[in-house]
Amino acid sequence: MNDSAIRHVEFGAGTPIVLIHGYTLDHRVLLPLEPAFADRPGWRRLYPDLPGHGTSPRLPGRTSATALADALFAWLDAELGGRPFAVVGQSFGGQLARAVTARYGEQVLGSALLVPVVRWGADRTLPEAPGVTAAEDGDELLGGLPAEDRVLFGAVMARHTRGSLDLFERYVLPGWRAHDRTAAAELEADFLLPHWPEHRAPRPHPGRHLLLTTRQDALVGWRDQLALLDHYPRMAATVLDGAGHNPQVECAETVRGVFGSWLDDLAGGSGPR
């Protein structure tokens, strides 16, 4: 595997920060975080598209969580070498970000985990009734969407409003429509890394870490993620109310506030440089 297996876009210059999207989407789902960097210079933001997502071709072999992690590690080695960097991961990308921290150790300045995958399938602890926090007339609002897109909207967004739909169409749908369906089916069948990354790390990571979850997340929940606090002695945790599985899209300003505080914590410690 080489760096050509993963395409990416980047902005800015300085200390690298790698932002990893979730399953069946692409880097655009994390772009609502960009305004947090407007008054925080010194960060080189790299947004990869995982293999089989966005503009990146699928892997030549079978797609699995382990195969995607290995492809990401190869890309990081080629792109960053031994430079210190920070990592952000959303959903499935959160699982990969945890693996990155475990593998690269103190080369990683810290991580921000947004609704990260921790458990999957029947092992997940999901809200009994995540609910919709705001709604407009469903037929009128979603009538123009294909059935598959309507299902996705209902699964990942807690606010069923025109504003929420506009954000969904801008940041979520493009990646959803671009992903490789065959690779996604393979990944769904082999979705978790064989071990929690934290269990493979030689010691708890000393960097600054952020965990952000939401009460209305119908895909990964929020309770399972709290177990991560035991593995990161300097991890701050926020549980938001009123958002679903894409909080950085659905309540971007609130998330950027929390995310910006994490960036400031990193800057007050060992980066940017």
PDB file of C-alpha atoms in Angstrom, residues 1 20 65-78 80-83 85 87 94-111 193 195-206 209 232:
ATOM      1  CA  MET A   1       0.000   0.000   0.000  1.00  0.00           C
ATOM      2  CA  ILE A  20     -10.852  11.174   9.461  1.00  0.00           C
ATOM      3  CA  ALA A  65     -11.516  -2.282   9.509  1.00  0.00           C
ATOM      4  CA  THR A  66      -8.007  -3.717   9.760  1.00  0.00           C
ATOM      5  CA  ALA A  67      -7.317  -3.199   6.052  1.00  0.00           C
ATOM      6  CA  LEU A  68      -8.455   0.435   6.223  1.00  0.00           C
ATOM      7  CA  ALA A  69      -6.338   1.038   9.327  1.00  0.00           C
ATOM      8  CA  ASP A  70      -3.283  -0.410   7.565  1.00  0.00           C
ATOM      9  CA  ALA A  71      -3.937   1.790   4.506  1.00  0.00           C
ATOM     10  CA  LEU A  72      -4.268   4.833   6.733  1.00  0.00           C
ATOM     11  CA  PHE A  73      -1.019   4.012   8.571  1.00  0.00           C
ATOM     12  CA  ALA A  74       0.832   3.700   5.240  1.00  0.00           C
ATOM     13  CA  TRP A  75      -0.558   7.043   4.105  1.00  0.00           C
ATOM     14  CA  LEU A  76       0.411   8.731   7.378  1.00  0.00           C
ATOM     15  CA  ASP A  77       3.943   7.335   7.154  1.00  0.00           C
ATOM     16  CA  ALA A  78       4.314   8.654   3.603  1.00  0.00           C
ATOM     17  CA  LEU A  80       3.938  12.946   7.667  1.00  0.00           C
ATOM     18  CA  GLY A  81       6.979  10.805   8.388  1.00  0.00           C
ATOM     19  CA  GLY A  82       8.026  11.355  11.970  1.00  0.00           C
ATOM     20  CA  ARG A  83       6.429  14.773  12.486  1.00  0.00           C
ATOM     21  CA  PHE A  85       0.527  15.588  14.589  1.00  0.00           C
ATOM     22  CA  VAL A  87      -5.858  13.459  14.873  1.00  0.00           C
ATOM     23  CA  GLY A  94     -13.079   7.716  15.529  1.00  0.00           C
ATOM     24  CA  GLN A  95     -12.183   4.035  15.766  1.00  0.00           C
ATOM     25  CA  LEU A  96      -9.344   4.642  13.308  1.00  0.00           C
ATOM     26  CA  ALA A  97      -8.190   7.730  15.210  1.00  0.00           C
ATOM     27  CA  ARG A  98      -7.940   5.601  18.355  1.00  0.00           C
ATOM     28  CA  ALA A  99      -5.819   3.105  16.406  1.00  0.00           C
ATOM     29  CA  VAL A 100      -3.602   5.933  15.148  1.00  0.00           C
ATOM     30  CA  THR A 101      -2.987   7.161  18.704  1.00  0.00           C
ATOM     31  CA  ALA A 102      -2.157   3.645  19.900  1.00  0.00           C
ATOM     32  CA  ARG A 103       0.236   3.019  17.004  1.00  0.00           C
ATOM     33  CA  TYR A 104       2.072   6.351  16.885  1.00  0.00           C
ATOM     34  CA  GLY A 105       2.181   7.001  20.611  1.00  0.00           C
ATOM     35  CA  GLU A 106       3.638  10.329  21.648  1.00  0.00           C
ATOM     36  CA  GLN A 107       4.084  11.392  18.030  1.00  0.00           C
ATOM     37  CA  VAL A 108       0.345  12.104  18.384  1.00  0.00           C
ATOM     38  CA  LEU A 109      -0.226  15.356  20.256  1.00  0.00           C
ATOM     39  CA  GLY A 110      -3.834  14.461  21.038  1.00  0.00           C
ATOM     40  CA  SER A 111      -7.112  13.345  19.515  1.00  0.00           C
ATOM     41  CA  LEU A 193     -10.759  -3.815  14.766  1.00  0.00           C
ATOM     42  CA  HIS A 195      -8.951  -5.465  19.688  1.00  0.00           C
ATOM     43  CA  TRP A 196      -9.643  -2.123  21.304  1.00  0.00           C
ATOM     44  CA  PRO A 197      -6.681   0.004  20.190  1.00  0.00           C
ATOM     45  CA  GLU A 198      -6.185   1.192  23.770  1.00  0.00           C
ATOM     46  CA  HIS A 199      -5.559  -2.390  24.874  1.00  0.00           C
ATOM     47  CA  ARG A 200      -2.613  -2.612  22.464  1.00  0.00           C
ATOM     48  CA  ALA A 201      -0.989   0.642  23.605  1.00  0.00           C
ATOM     49  CA  PRO A 202       1.975   0.203  25.979  1.00  0.00           C
ATOM     50  CA  ARG A 203       0.636   2.870  28.360  1.00  0.00           C
ATOM     51  CA  PRO A 204      -2.205   5.431  28.599  1.00  0.00           C
ATOM     52  CA  HIS A 205      -1.613   8.271  26.180  1.00  0.00           C
ATOM     53  CA  PRO A 206      -0.527  11.488  27.944  1.00  0.00           C
ATOM     54  CA  HIS A 209      -7.967  14.286  24.137  1.00  0.00           C
ATOM     55  CA  TYR A 232      -6.932   8.673  28.405  1.00  0.00           C
TER      56      TYR A 232
END
